[in-house]
Amino acid sequence: MSVFYTYKKNDMETEKMDFLRLLYHDRRGGQMIRLMKNGNLVEQYSTCDLKELATTGTDATNMYTTVNTFRGQKRSADKVYNYCSIYIDLDCHASDPAQIKTAKEHTVVILEATYARGELAVPTLITDTGRGFGLQYVLAKSIANVPSNEKQRQLYKTIRRRILERYREILSVDPEAAQPDPTAIDDSRVCRMPGTFNLAAGCCCKLVY
Protein backbone atom coordinates (compact mmCIF):
# COMPACT_ATOMS: atom_id res chain seq x y z
CA MET A 1 0.00 0.00 0.00
CA SER A 2 1.40 3.39 -0.98
CA VAL A 3 1.14 6.22 1.54
CA PHE A 4 3.02 9.27 0.26
CA TYR A 5 1.49 11.38 -2.53
CA THR A 6 -1.86 9.57 -2.53
CA TYR A 7 -3.87 12.72 -1.74
CA LYS A 8 -4.92 13.83 -5.22
CA LYS A 9 -6.94 17.02 -4.84
CA ASN A 10 -5.26 19.91 -6.65
CA ASP A 11 -7.21 22.83 -5.21
CA MET A 12 -5.05 24.51 -2.54
CA GLU A 13 -7.99 25.89 -0.55
CA THR A 14 -9.59 22.43 -0.43
CA GLU A 15 -6.42 20.74 0.79
CA LYS A 16 -5.91 23.47 3.39
CA MET A 17 -9.43 22.94 4.76
CA ASP A 18 -9.13 19.13 4.64
CA PHE A 19 -5.93 19.40 6.68
CA LEU A 20 -7.33 21.83 9.24
CA ARG A 21 -10.62 19.97 9.70
CA LEU A 22 -8.81 16.75 10.51
CA LEU A 23 -6.09 18.29 12.68
CA TYR A 24 -8.61 20.20 14.79
CA HIS A 25 -11.54 17.78 14.60
CA ASP A 26 -11.81 17.61 18.42
CA ARG A 27 -10.69 21.12 19.43
CA ARG A 28 -13.73 21.62 21.74
CA GLY A 29 -13.55 25.40 21.83
CA GLY A 30 -9.78 25.83 22.02
CA GLN A 31 -8.14 28.73 20.17
CA MET A 32 -6.24 27.84 16.99
CA ILE A 33 -3.31 30.14 16.26
CA ARG A 34 -1.99 31.02 12.81
CA LEU A 35 1.44 32.58 12.35
CA MET A 36 3.06 34.38 9.45
CA LYS A 37 6.85 34.68 9.52
CA ASN A 38 8.73 37.36 7.58
CA GLY A 39 12.36 37.32 8.65
CA ASN A 40 12.38 38.19 12.35
CA LEU A 41 8.84 39.56 12.16
CA VAL A 42 6.10 37.20 13.34
CA GLU A 43 2.41 38.07 13.01
CA GLN A 44 -0.05 35.97 14.98
CA TYR A 45 -3.80 35.48 14.68
CA SER A 46 -5.95 33.52 17.13
CA THR A 47 -9.44 32.20 16.36
CA CYS A 48 -11.98 29.48 17.17
CA ASP A 49 -13.29 29.50 13.59
CA LEU A 50 -11.73 27.15 11.02
CA LYS A 51 -12.69 29.30 8.02
CA GLU A 52 -11.10 32.36 9.62
CA LEU A 53 -7.96 30.33 10.32
CA ALA A 54 -7.81 29.21 6.68
CA THR A 55 -8.22 32.75 5.33
CA THR A 56 -4.55 33.47 4.73
CA GLY A 57 -5.00 36.12 2.02
CA THR A 58 -3.65 36.23 -1.50
CA ASP A 59 0.02 36.34 -0.44
CA ALA A 60 -0.05 33.18 1.70
CA THR A 61 3.71 32.98 2.32
CA ASN A 62 5.38 31.25 5.29
CA MET A 63 2.12 30.48 7.07
CA TYR A 64 2.00 28.15 10.05
CA THR A 65 -0.64 26.84 12.42
CA THR A 66 -0.37 25.41 15.92
CA VAL A 67 -0.47 21.65 16.43
CA ASN A 68 -2.45 22.02 19.67
CA THR A 69 -5.10 24.53 20.73
CA PHE A 70 -4.72 27.26 23.32
CA ARG A 71 -6.51 29.14 26.07
CA GLY A 72 -6.60 32.72 24.83
CA GLN A 73 -4.17 34.28 22.35
CA LYS A 74 -0.85 33.38 23.99
CA ARG A 75 1.06 30.51 22.32
CA SER A 76 2.96 29.00 25.24
CA ALA A 77 3.08 25.58 26.88
CA ASP A 78 1.25 26.76 29.99
CA LYS A 79 -1.66 28.03 27.86
CA VAL A 80 -2.34 24.76 25.98
CA TYR A 81 -6.08 24.07 25.99
CA ASN A 82 -6.15 20.68 24.23
CA TYR A 83 -3.42 18.37 22.95
CA CYS A 84 -4.59 17.49 19.43
CA SER A 85 -1.76 15.73 17.62
CA ILE A 86 1.77 14.33 17.75
CA TYR A 87 3.83 16.20 15.15
CA ILE A 88 7.08 14.89 13.65
CA ASP A 89 9.03 17.34 11.47
CA LEU A 90 11.42 15.72 8.98
CA ASP A 91 13.94 18.19 7.57
CA CYS A 92 16.62 18.23 4.92
CA HIS A 93 19.02 21.05 5.73
CA ALA A 94 20.81 21.06 2.38
CA SER A 95 20.55 24.23 0.31
CA ASP A 96 20.94 22.56 -3.08
CA PRO A 97 17.56 21.65 -4.70
CA ALA A 98 18.99 18.41 -6.10
CA GLN A 99 20.13 17.32 -2.63
CA ILE A 100 16.72 18.16 -1.17
CA LYS A 101 15.00 16.15 -3.92
CA THR A 102 17.29 13.18 -3.22
CA ALA A 103 16.71 13.43 0.53
CA LYS A 104 12.94 13.41 0.08
CA GLU A 105 13.09 10.45 -2.31
CA HIS A 106 15.24 8.44 0.11
CA THR A 107 12.93 9.34 2.98
CA VAL A 108 9.85 8.15 1.10
CA VAL A 109 11.48 4.82 0.22
CA ILE A 110 12.53 4.15 3.83
CA LEU A 111 9.20 5.14 5.38
CA GLU A 112 6.99 3.39 2.83
CA ALA A 113 8.86 0.16 3.66
CA THR A 114 8.65 0.86 7.39
CA TYR A 115 4.89 1.40 7.28
CA ALA A 116 4.40 -1.66 5.08
CA ARG A 117 6.23 -3.83 7.64
CA GLY A 118 4.10 -2.42 10.45
CA GLU A 119 7.12 -1.05 12.32
CA LEU A 120 5.47 2.37 12.63
CA ALA A 121 1.85 3.39 12.44
CA VAL A 122 0.93 5.35 9.32
CA PRO A 123 0.42 9.04 10.21
CA THR A 124 -3.03 10.61 9.98
CA LEU A 125 -1.69 13.43 7.78
CA ILE A 126 1.51 14.00 5.81
CA THR A 127 2.57 17.29 4.24
CA ASP A 128 5.42 17.88 1.81
CA THR A 129 6.77 21.09 3.32
CA GLY A 130 9.20 21.78 0.47
CA ARG A 131 12.39 20.86 2.35
CA GLY A 132 11.04 17.75 4.05
CA PHE A 133 7.84 16.30 5.48
CA GLY A 134 5.44 17.09 8.32
CA LEU A 135 3.84 14.01 9.91
CA GLN A 136 0.76 14.31 12.11
CA TYR A 137 -0.59 11.60 14.38
CA VAL A 138 -3.93 13.22 15.19
CA LEU A 139 -5.55 12.01 18.40
CA ALA A 140 -9.00 10.45 18.05
CA LYS A 141 -9.92 12.41 21.17
CA SER A 142 -7.92 15.45 22.21
CA ILE A 143 -6.53 15.63 25.75
CA ALA A 144 -7.63 18.58 27.85
CA ASN A 145 -4.82 20.36 29.70
CA VAL A 146 -6.38 20.07 33.17
CA PRO A 147 -4.98 18.69 36.45
CA SER A 148 -7.29 15.66 36.40
CA ASN A 149 -5.68 14.55 33.10
CA GLU A 150 -2.12 14.52 34.42
CA LYS A 151 -1.55 10.80 33.68
CA GLN A 152 -3.00 11.11 30.17
CA ARG A 153 -0.84 14.13 29.41
CA GLN A 154 2.32 12.43 30.66
CA LEU A 155 1.54 9.30 28.61
CA TYR A 156 0.96 11.48 25.54
CA LYS A 157 4.33 13.17 26.01
CA THR A 158 6.11 9.84 26.57
CA ILE A 159 4.62 8.38 23.38
CA ARG A 160 5.45 11.58 21.47
CA ARG A 161 9.10 11.34 22.51
CA ARG A 162 9.32 7.62 21.69
CA ILE A 163 7.81 8.13 18.23
CA LEU A 164 10.40 10.84 17.55
CA GLU A 165 13.18 8.51 18.72
CA ARG A 166 11.88 5.72 16.50
CA TYR A 167 11.91 7.97 13.43
CA ARG A 168 15.44 9.02 14.32
CA GLU A 169 16.57 5.38 14.55
CA ILE A 170 14.94 4.41 11.27
CA LEU A 171 16.15 7.38 9.22
CA SER A 172 19.65 7.58 10.69
CA VAL A 173 20.70 4.55 8.62
CA ASP A 174 20.67 6.79 5.54
CA PRO A 175 22.60 10.07 5.95
CA GLU A 176 21.03 11.38 2.74
CA ALA A 177 17.47 11.04 4.07
CA ALA A 178 15.62 13.82 5.89
CA GLN A 179 16.01 13.67 9.66
CA PRO A 180 13.56 14.45 12.50
CA ASP A 181 13.84 17.82 14.22
CA PRO A 182 14.14 17.09 17.98
CA THR A 183 12.76 20.53 18.88
CA ALA A 184 9.46 19.95 17.04
CA ILE A 185 7.74 18.07 19.86
CA ASP A 186 7.27 20.96 22.28
CA ASP A 187 3.71 21.77 23.33
CA SER A 188 3.55 25.13 21.52
CA ARG A 189 4.86 23.77 18.20
CA VAL A 190 3.62 25.12 14.88
CA CYS A 191 3.59 23.36 11.50
CA ARG A 192 3.44 24.64 7.94
CA MET A 193 -0.05 25.01 6.57
CA PRO A 194 -0.67 23.23 3.24
CA GLY A 195 -1.81 25.47 0.42
CA THR A 196 0.66 28.19 1.47
CA PHE A 197 4.04 29.12 0.02
CA ASN A 198 7.41 28.16 1.53
CA LEU A 199 9.65 31.05 0.48
CA ALA A 200 12.92 29.30 1.39
CA ALA A 201 12.04 26.21 -0.65
CA GLY A 202 10.45 28.17 -3.50
CA CYS A 203 7.33 26.00 -3.56
CA CYS A 204 4.02 25.43 -1.81
CA CYS A 205 3.55 23.20 1.19
CA LYS A 206 1.26 20.40 -0.03
CA LEU A 207 -0.95 17.83 1.65
CA VAL A 208 0.23 14.45 0.31
CA TYR A 209 -1.60 11.99 2.61
Coordinates of C-alpha atoms in Angstrom, one line a residue:
M1 CA 0.0 0.0 0.0
S2 CA 1.4 3.4 -1.0
V3 CA 1.1 6.2 1.5
F4 CA 3.0 9.3 0.3
Y5 CA 1.5 11.4 -2.5
T6 CA -1.9 9.6 -2.5
Y7 CA -3.9 12.7 -1.7
K8 CA -4.9 13.8 -5.2
K9 CA -6.9 17.0 -4.8
N10 CA -5.3 19.9 -6.6
D11 CA -7.2 22.8 -5.2
M12 CA -5.1 24.5 -2.5
E13 CA -8.0 25.9 -0.6
T14 CA -9.6 22.4 -0.4
E15 CA -6.4 20.7 0.8
K16 CA -5.9 23.5 3.4
M17 CA -9.4 22.9 4.8
D18 CA -9.1 19.1 4.6
F19 CA -5.9 19.4 6.7
L20 CA -7.3 21.8 9.2
R21 CA -10.6 20.0 9.7
L22 CA -8.8 16.7 10.5
L23 CA -6.1 18.3 12.7
Y24 CA -8.6 20.2 14.8
H25 CA -11.5 17.8 14.6
D26 CA -11.8 17.6 18.4
R27 CA -10.7 21.1 19.4
R28 CA -13.7 21.6 21.7
G29 CA -13.5 25.4 21.8
G30 CA -9.8 25.8 22.0
Q31 CA -8.1 28.7 20.2
M32 CA -6.2 27.8 17.0
I33 CA -3.3 30.1 16.3
R34 CA -2.0 31.0 12.8
L35 CA 1.4 32.6 12.4
M36 CA 3.1 34.4 9.4
K37 CA 6.8 34.7 9.5
N38 CA 8.7 37.4 7.6
G39 CA 12.4 37.3 8.7
N40 CA 12.4 38.2 12.3
L41 CA 8.8 39.6 12.2
V42 CA 6.1 37.2 13.3
E43 CA 2.4 38.1 13.0
Q44 CA 0.0 36.0 15.0
Y45 CA -3.8 35.5 14.7
S46 CA -5.9 33.5 17.1
T47 CA -9.4 32.2 16.4
C48 CA -12.0 29.5 17.2
D49 CA -13.3 29.5 13.6
L50 CA -11.7 27.2 11.0
K51 CA -12.7 29.3 8.0
E52 CA -11.1 32.4 9.6
L53 CA -8.0 30.3 10.3
A54 CA -7.8 29.2 6.7
T55 CA -8.2 32.8 5.3
T56 CA -4.5 33.5 4.7
G57 CA -5.0 36.1 2.0
T58 CA -3.6 36.2 -1.5
D59 CA 0.0 36.3 -0.4
A60 CA -0.1 33.2 1.7
T61 CA 3.7 33.0 2.3
N62 CA 5.4 31.3 5.3
M63 CA 2.1 30.5 7.1
Y64 CA 2.0 28.1 10.1
T65 CA -0.6 26.8 12.4
T66 CA -0.4 25.4 15.9
V67 CA -0.5 21.6 16.4
N68 CA -2.5 22.0 19.7
T69 CA -5.1 24.5 20.7
F70 CA -4.7 27.3 23.3
R71 CA -6.5 29.1 26.1
G72 CA -6.6 32.7 24.8
Q73 CA -4.2 34.3 22.4
K74 CA -0.8 33.4 24.0
R75 CA 1.1 30.5 22.3
S76 CA 3.0 29.0 25.2
A77 CA 3.1 25.6 26.9
D78 CA 1.3 26.8 30.0
K79 CA -1.7 28.0 27.9
V80 CA -2.3 24.8 26.0
Y81 CA -6.1 24.1 26.0
N82 CA -6.1 20.7 24.2
Y83 CA -3.4 18.4 22.9
C84 CA -4.6 17.5 19.4
S85 CA -1.8 15.7 17.6
I86 CA 1.8 14.3 17.7
Y87 CA 3.8 16.2 15.2
I88 CA 7.1 14.9 13.7
D89 CA 9.0 17.3 11.5
L90 CA 11.4 15.7 9.0
D91 CA 13.9 18.2 7.6
C92 CA 16.6 18.2 4.9
H93 CA 19.0 21.0 5.7
A94 CA 20.8 21.1 2.4
S95 CA 20.5 24.2 0.3
D96 CA 20.9 22.6 -3.1
P97 CA 17.6 21.7 -4.7
A98 CA 19.0 18.4 -6.1
Q99 CA 20.1 17.3 -2.6
I100 CA 16.7 18.2 -1.2
K101 CA 15.0 16.2 -3.9
T102 CA 17.3 13.2 -3.2
A103 CA 16.7 13.4 0.5
K104 CA 12.9 13.4 0.1
E105 CA 13.1 10.4 -2.3
H106 CA 15.2 8.4 0.1
T107 CA 12.9 9.3 3.0
V108 CA 9.9 8.2 1.1
V109 CA 11.5 4.8 0.2
I110 CA 12.5 4.1 3.8
L111 CA 9.2 5.1 5.4
E112 CA 7.0 3.4 2.8
A113 CA 8.9 0.2 3.7
T114 CA 8.7 0.9 7.4
Y115 CA 4.9 1.4 7.3
A116 CA 4.4 -1.7 5.1
R117 CA 6.2 -3.8 7.6
G118 CA 4.1 -2.4 10.5
E119 CA 7.1 -1.1 12.3
L120 CA 5.5 2.4 12.6
A121 CA 1.8 3.4 12.4
V122 CA 0.9 5.3 9.3
P123 CA 0.4 9.0 10.2
T124 CA -3.0 10.6 10.0
L125 CA -1.7 13.4 7.8
I126 CA 1.5 14.0 5.8
T127 CA 2.6 17.3 4.2
D128 CA 5.4 17.9 1.8
T129 CA 6.8 21.1 3.3
G130 CA 9.2 21.8 0.5
R131 CA 12.4 20.9 2.3
G132 CA 11.0 17.8 4.0
F133 CA 7.8 16.3 5.5
G134 CA 5.4 17.1 8.3
L135 CA 3.8 14.0 9.9
Q136 CA 0.8 14.3 12.1
Y137 CA -0.6 11.6 14.4
V138 CA -3.9 13.2 15.2
L139 CA -5.5 12.0 18.4
A140 CA -9.0 10.4 18.1
K141 CA -9.9 12.4 21.2
S142 CA -7.9 15.4 22.2
I143 CA -6.5 15.6 25.7
A144 CA -7.6 18.6 27.9
N145 CA -4.8 20.4 29.7
V146 CA -6.4 20.1 33.2
P147 CA -5.0 18.7 36.5
S148 CA -7.3 15.7 36.4
N149 CA -5.7 14.5 33.1
E150 CA -2.1 14.5 34.4
K151 CA -1.5 10.8 33.7
Q152 CA -3.0 11.1 30.2
R153 CA -0.8 14.1 29.4
Q154 CA 2.3 12.4 30.7
L155 CA 1.5 9.3 28.6
Y156 CA 1.0 11.5 25.5
K157 CA 4.3 13.2 26.0
T158 CA 6.1 9.8 26.6
I159 CA 4.6 8.4 23.4
R160 CA 5.5 11.6 21.5
R161 CA 9.1 11.3 22.5
R162 CA 9.3 7.6 21.7
I163 CA 7.8 8.1 18.2
L164 CA 10.4 10.8 17.6
E165 CA 13.2 8.5 18.7
R166 CA 11.9 5.7 16.5
Y167 CA 11.9 8.0 13.4
R168 CA 15.4 9.0 14.3
E169 CA 16.6 5.4 14.6
I170 CA 14.9 4.4 11.3
L171 CA 16.1 7.4 9.2
S172 CA 19.7 7.6 10.7
V173 CA 20.7 4.6 8.6
D174 CA 20.7 6.8 5.5
P175 CA 22.6 10.1 5.9
E176 CA 21.0 11.4 2.7
A177 CA 17.5 11.0 4.1
A178 CA 15.6 13.8 5.9
Q179 CA 16.0 13.7 9.7
P180 CA 13.6 14.5 12.5
D181 CA 13.8 17.8 14.2
P182 CA 14.1 17.1 18.0
T183 CA 12.8 20.5 18.9
A184 CA 9.5 20.0 17.0
I185 CA 7.7 18.1 19.9
D186 CA 7.3 21.0 22.3
D187 CA 3.7 21.8 23.3
S188 CA 3.5 25.1 21.5
R189 CA 4.9 23.8 18.2
V190 CA 3.6 25.1 14.9
C191 CA 3.6 23.4 11.5
R192 CA 3.4 24.6 7.9
M193 CA 0.0 25.0 6.6
P194 CA -0.7 23.2 3.2
G195 CA -1.8 25.5 0.4
T196 CA 0.7 28.2 1.5
F197 CA 4.0 29.1 0.0
N198 CA 7.4 28.2 1.5
L199 CA 9.6 31.0 0.5
A200 CA 12.9 29.3 1.4
A201 CA 12.0 26.2 -0.6
G202 CA 10.4 28.2 -3.5
C203 CA 7.3 26.0 -3.6
C204 CA 4.0 25.4 -1.8
C205 CA 3.6 23.2 1.2
K206 CA 1.3 20.4 0.0
L207 CA -0.9 17.8 1.6
V208 CA 0.2 14.4 0.3
Y209 CA -1.6 12.0 2.6

